[in-house]
Coordinates of N, CA and C in Angstrom, one line a residue:
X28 N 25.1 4.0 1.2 CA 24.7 3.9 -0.1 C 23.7 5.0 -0.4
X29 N 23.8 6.2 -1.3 CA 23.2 7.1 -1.5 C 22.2 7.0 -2.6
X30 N 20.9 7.0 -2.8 CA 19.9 6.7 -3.8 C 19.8 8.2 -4.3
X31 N 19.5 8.9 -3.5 CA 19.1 10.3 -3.8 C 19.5 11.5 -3.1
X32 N 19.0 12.3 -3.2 CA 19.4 13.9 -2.4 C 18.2 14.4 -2.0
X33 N 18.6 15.3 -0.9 CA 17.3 15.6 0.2 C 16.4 16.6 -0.7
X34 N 15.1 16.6 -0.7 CA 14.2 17.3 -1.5 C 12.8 17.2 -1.3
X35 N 12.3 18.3 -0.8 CA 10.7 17.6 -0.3 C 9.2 17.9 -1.9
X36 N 9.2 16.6 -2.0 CA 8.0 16.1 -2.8 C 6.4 16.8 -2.5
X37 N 5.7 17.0 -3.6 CA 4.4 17.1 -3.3 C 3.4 16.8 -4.3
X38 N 2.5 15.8 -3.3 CA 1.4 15.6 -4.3 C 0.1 15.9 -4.6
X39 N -0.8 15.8 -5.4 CA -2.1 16.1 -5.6 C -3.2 14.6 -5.9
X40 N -3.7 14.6 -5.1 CA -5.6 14.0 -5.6 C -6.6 14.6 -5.7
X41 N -7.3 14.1 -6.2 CA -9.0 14.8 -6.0 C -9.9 13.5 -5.5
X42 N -10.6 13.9 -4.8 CA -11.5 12.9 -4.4 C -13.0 13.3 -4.8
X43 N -14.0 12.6 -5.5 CA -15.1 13.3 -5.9 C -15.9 12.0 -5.5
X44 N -16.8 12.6 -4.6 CA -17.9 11.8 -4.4 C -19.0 11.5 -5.6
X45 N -19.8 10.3 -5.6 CA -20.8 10.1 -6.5 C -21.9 9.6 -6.1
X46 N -21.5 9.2 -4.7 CA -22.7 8.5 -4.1 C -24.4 8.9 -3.5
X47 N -24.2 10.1 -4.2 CA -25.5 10.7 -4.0 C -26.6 10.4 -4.3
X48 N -27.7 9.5 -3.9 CA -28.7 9.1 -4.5 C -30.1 9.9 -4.6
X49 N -29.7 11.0 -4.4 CA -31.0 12.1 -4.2 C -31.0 13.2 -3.3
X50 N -31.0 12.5 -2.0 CA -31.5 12.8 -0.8 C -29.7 13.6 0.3
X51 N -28.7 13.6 -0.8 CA -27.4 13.3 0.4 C -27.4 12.7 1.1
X52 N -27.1 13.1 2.4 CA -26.3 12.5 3.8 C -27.7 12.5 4.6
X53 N -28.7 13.1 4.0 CA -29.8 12.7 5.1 C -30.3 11.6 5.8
X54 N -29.7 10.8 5.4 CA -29.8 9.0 5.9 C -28.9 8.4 6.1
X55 N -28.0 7.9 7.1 CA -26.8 7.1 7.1 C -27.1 6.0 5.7
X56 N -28.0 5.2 5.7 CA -28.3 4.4 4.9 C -29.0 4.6 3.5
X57 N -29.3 5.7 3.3 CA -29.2 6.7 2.4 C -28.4 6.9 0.7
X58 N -27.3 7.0 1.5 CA -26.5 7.2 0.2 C -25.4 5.8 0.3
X59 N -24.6 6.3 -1.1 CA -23.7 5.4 -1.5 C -22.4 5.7 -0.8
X60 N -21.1 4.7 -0.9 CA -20.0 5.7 -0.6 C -19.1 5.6 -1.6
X61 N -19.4 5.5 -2.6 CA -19.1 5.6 -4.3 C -18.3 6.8 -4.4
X62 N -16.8 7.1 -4.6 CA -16.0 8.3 -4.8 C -15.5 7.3 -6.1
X63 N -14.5 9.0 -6.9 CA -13.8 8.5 -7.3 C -12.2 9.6 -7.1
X64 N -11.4 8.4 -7.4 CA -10.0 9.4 -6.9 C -9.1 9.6 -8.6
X65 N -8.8 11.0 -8.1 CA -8.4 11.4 -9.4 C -6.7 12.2 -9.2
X66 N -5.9 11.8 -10.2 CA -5.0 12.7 -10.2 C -4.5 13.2 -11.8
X67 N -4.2 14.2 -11.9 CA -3.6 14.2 -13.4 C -2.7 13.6 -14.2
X68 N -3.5 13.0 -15.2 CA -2.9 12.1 -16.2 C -2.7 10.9 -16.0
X69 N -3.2 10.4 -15.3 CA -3.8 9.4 -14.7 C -5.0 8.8 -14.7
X70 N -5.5 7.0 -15.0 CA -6.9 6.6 -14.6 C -7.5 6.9 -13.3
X71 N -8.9 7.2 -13.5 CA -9.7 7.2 -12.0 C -9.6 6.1 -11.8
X72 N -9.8 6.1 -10.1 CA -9.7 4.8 -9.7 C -11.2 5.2 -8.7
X73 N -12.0 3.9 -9.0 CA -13.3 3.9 -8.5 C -13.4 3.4 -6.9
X74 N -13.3 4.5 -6.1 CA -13.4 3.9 -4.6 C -14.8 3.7 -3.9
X75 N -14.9 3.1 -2.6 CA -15.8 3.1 -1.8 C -15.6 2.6 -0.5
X76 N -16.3 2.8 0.3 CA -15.9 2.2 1.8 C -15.6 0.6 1.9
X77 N -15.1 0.2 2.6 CA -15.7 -1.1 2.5 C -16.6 -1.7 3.2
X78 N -16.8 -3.1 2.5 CA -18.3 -3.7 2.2 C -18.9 -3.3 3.8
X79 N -17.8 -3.8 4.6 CA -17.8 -3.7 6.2 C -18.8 -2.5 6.6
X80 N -19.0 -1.2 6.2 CA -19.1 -0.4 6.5 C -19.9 0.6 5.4
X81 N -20.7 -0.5 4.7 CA -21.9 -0.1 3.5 C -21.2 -0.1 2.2
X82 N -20.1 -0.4 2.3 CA -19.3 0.2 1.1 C -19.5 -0.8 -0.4
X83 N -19.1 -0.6 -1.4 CA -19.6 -1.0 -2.7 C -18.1 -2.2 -2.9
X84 N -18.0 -3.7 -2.4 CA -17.0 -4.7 -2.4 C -16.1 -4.4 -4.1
X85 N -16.8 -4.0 -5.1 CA -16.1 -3.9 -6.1 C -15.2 -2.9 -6.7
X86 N -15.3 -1.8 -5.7 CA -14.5 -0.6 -5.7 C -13.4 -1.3 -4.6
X87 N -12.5 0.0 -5.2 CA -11.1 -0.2 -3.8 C -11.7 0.5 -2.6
X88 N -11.2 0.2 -1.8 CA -11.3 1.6 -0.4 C -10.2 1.3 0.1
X89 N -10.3 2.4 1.0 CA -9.1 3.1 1.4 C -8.1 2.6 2.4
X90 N -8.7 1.5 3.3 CA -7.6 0.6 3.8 C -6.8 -0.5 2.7
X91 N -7.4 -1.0 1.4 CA -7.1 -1.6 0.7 C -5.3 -1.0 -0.3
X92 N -6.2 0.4 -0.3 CA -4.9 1.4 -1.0 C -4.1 1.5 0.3
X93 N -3.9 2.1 1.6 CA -3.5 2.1 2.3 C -1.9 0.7 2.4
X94 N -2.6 -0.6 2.3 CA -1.8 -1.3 2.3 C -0.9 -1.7 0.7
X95 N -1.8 -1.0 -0.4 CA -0.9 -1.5 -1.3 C -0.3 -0.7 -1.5
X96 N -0.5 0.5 -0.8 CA 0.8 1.6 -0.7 C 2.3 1.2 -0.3
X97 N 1.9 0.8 0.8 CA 3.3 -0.3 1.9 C 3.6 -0.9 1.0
X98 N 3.1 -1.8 0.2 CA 3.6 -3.2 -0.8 C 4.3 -2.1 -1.5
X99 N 3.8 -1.5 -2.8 CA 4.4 -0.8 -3.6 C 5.6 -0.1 -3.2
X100 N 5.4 0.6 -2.0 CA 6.5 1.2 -1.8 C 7.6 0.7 -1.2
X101 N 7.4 -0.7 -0.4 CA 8.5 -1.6 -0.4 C 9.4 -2.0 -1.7
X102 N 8.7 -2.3 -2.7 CA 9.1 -3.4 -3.8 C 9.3 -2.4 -4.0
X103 N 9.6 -0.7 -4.5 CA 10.3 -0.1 -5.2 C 11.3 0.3 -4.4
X104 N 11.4 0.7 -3.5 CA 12.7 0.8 -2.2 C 13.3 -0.5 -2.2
X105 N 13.2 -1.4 -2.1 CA 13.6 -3.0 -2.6 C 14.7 -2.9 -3.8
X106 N 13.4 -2.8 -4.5 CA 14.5 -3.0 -6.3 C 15.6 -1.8 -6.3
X107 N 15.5 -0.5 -5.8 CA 16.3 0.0 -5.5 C 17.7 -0.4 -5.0
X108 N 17.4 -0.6 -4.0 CA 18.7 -1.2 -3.0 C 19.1 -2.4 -3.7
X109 N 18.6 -3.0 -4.5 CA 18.7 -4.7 -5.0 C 20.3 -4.0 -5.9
X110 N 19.1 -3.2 -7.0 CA 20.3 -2.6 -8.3 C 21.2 -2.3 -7.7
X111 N 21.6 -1.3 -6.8 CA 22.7 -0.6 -6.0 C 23.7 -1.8 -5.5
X112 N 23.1 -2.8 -4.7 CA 23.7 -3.5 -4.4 C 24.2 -4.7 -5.3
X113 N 23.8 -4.8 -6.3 CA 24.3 -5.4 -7.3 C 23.4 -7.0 -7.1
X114 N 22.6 -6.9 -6.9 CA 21.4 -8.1 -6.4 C 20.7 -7.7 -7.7
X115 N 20.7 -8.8 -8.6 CA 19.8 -8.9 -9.9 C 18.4 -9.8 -9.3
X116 N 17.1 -9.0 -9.3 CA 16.1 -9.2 -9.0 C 15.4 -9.6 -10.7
X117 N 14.8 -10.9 -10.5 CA 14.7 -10.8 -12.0 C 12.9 -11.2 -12.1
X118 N 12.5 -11.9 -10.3 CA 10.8 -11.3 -9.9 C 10.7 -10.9 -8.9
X119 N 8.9 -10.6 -8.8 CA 9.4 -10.0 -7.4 C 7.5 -10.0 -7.2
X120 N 6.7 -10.4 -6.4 CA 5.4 -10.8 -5.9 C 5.4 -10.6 -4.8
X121 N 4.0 -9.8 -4.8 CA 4.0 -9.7 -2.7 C 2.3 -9.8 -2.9
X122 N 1.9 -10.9 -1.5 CA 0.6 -10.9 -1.0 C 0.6 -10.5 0.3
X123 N -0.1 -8.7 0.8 CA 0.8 -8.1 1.6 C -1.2 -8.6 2.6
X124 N -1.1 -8.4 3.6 CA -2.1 -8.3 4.9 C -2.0 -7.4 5.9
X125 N -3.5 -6.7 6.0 CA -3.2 -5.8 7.3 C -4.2 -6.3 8.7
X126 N -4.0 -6.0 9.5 CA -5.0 -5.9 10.4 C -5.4 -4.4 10.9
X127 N -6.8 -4.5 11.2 CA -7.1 -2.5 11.5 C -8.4 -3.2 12.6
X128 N -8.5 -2.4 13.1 CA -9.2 -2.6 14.5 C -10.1 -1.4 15.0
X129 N -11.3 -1.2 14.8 CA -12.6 -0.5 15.3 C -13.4 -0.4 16.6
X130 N -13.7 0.6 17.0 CA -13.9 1.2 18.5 C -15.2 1.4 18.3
X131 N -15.9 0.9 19.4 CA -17.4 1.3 19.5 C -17.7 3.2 19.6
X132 N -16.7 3.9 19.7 CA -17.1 5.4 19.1 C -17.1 5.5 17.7
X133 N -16.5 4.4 17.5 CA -16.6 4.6 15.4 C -15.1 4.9 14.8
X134 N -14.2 5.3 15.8 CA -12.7 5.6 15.4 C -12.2 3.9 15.2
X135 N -10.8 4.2 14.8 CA -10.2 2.5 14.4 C -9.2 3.0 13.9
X136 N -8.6 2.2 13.5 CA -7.1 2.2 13.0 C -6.2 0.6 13.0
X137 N -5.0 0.9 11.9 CA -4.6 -0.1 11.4 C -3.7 -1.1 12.7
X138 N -3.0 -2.1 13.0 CA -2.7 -1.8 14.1 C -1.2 -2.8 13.7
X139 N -1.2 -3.9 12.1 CA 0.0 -3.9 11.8 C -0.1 -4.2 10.4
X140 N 1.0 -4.7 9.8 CA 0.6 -4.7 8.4 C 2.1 -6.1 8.0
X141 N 1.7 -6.6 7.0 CA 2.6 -8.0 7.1 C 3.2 -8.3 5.2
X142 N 3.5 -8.0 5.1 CA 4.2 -7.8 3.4 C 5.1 -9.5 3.5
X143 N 4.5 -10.2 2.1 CA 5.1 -11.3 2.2 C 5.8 -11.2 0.9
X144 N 6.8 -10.9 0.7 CA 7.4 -10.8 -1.0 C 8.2 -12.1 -1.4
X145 N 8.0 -12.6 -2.5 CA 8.3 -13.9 -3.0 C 9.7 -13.0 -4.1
X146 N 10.7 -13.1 -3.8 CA 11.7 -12.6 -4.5 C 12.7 -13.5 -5.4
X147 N 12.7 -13.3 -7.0 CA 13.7 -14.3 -7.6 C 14.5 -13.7 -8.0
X148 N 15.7 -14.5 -7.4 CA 17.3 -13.7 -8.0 C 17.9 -14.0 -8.9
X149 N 18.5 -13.7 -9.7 CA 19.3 -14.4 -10.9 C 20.6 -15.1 -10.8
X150 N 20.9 -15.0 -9.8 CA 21.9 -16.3 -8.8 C 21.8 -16.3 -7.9
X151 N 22.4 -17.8 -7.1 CA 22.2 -18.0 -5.8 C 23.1 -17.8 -4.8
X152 N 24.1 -17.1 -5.5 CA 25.3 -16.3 -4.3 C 24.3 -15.0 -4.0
X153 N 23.5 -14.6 -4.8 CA 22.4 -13.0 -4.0 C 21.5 -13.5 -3.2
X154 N 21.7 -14.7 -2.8 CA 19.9 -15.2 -1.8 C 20.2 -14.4 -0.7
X155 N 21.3 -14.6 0.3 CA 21.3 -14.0 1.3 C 21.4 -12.7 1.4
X156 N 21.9 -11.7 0.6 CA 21.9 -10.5 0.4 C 20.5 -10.2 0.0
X157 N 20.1 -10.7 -1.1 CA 19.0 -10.6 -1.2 C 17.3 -10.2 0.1
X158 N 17.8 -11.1 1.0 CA 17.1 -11.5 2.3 C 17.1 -10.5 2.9
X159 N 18.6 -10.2 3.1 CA 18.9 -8.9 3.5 C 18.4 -7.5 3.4
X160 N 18.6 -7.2 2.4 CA 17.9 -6.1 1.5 C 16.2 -6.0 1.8
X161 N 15.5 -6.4 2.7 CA 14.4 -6.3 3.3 C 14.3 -5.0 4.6
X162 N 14.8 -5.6 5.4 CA 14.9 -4.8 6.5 C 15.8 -3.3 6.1
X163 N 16.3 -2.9 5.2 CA 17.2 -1.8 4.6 C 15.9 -1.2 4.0
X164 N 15.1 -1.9 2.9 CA 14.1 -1.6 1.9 C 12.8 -1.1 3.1
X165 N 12.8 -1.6 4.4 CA 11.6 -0.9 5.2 C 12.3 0.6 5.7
X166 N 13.5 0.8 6.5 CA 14.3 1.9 7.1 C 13.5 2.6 5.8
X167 N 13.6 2.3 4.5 CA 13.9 3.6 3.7 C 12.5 3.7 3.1
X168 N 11.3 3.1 2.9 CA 10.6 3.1 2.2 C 9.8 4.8 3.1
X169 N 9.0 5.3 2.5 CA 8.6 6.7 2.6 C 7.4 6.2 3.8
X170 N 6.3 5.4 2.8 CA 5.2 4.9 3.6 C 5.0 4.5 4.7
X171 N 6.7 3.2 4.8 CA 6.3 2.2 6.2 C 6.4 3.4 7.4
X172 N 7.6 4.6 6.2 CA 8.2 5.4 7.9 C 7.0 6.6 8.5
X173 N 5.8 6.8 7.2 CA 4.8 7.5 7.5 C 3.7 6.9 8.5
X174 N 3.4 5.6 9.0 CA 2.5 5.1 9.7 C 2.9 4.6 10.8
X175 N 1.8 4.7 11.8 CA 1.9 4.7 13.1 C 1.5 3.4 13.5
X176 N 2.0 1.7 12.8 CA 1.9 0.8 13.0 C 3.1 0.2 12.3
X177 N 3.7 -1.4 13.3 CA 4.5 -1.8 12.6 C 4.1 -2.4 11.5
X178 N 4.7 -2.8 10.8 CA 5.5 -3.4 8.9 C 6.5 -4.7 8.9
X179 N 5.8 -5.7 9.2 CA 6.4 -7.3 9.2 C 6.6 -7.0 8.0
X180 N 7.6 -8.4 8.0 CA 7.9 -8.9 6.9 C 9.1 -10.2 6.6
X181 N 7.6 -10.8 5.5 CA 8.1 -12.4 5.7 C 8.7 -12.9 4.0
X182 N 9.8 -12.5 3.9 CA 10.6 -12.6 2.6 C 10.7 -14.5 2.4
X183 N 10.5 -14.8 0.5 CA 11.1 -15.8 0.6 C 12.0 -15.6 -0.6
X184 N 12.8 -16.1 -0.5 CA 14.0 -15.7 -1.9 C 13.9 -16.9 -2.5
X185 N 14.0 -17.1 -4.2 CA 14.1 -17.9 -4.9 C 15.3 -17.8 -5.5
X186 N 15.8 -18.9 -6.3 CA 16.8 -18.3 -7.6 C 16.2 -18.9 -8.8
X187 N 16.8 -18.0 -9.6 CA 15.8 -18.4 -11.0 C 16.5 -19.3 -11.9
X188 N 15.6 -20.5 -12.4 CA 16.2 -21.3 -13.0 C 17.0 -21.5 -14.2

């Protein structure tokens, strides 16, 4: 099943720090880690570390986007394959979890990541295909195949009433 043709993509951010409370970096405890991420034509999105790590809990940070990248780009690789395959997806919810794990040198990394998508079909001859269409929607998704951790996933199919 062909979705597209071979073509290499590129993108742009800006990341702009704000957390400067005077003094810069001259204090670990010092400054904020207040950025904000920018791309054109687009809202900022107000980041910071997290809380874990001084960071401001009401901003995103970067393990947080990290994983709703995976979500995102499942459920669109998903609904892709859904249409194609003639699987009328008519919802579609994910409460996705990561685990990431930190080293007393200060390095860390994620070490899996667990996407639970609540999927409603518009009949109940597409459940099982439906199901299906998981494990196809990770092979292809951009993200899962960019990271150096596995990508569970715990599908539940509905049909809609």
């Amino acid at each position: 099943m062909a979705i597209g043709r071979a073509k290499q993509h590129h993108y742009e951010v800006r990341i702009r720090w704000t957390g400067n409370t005077g003094e810069g970096t001259s204090n670990y405890r010092g400054y904020e880690r207040s950025h904000d991420v920018e791309a054109d034509g687009k809202p900022t999105l107000p980041g910071s570390a997290d809380s874990a790590f001084r960071g401001d809990p009401s901003r995103w940070n970067p393990e947080e986007l990290l994983l709703a990248a995976l979500a995102q780009c499942h459920m669109l690789s998903y609904l892709a394959l859904a249409s194609a395959s003639e699987v009328v997806v008519v919802d579609y919810a994910d409460e996705a979890t990561a685990e990431m794990v930190t080293h007393s040198d200060g390095s860390g990394e994620f070490t899996s990541a667990t996407l639970r998508p609540v999927v409603t079909v518009a009949d109940g001859g597409m459940a099982e295909s439906a199901r299906e269409l998981h494990g196809r929607a990770n092979q292809i998704c951009f993200i899962a195949r960019s990271v150096g951790f596995p990508v569970h996933h715990e599908p539940t199919i509905r049909v809609a009433d």
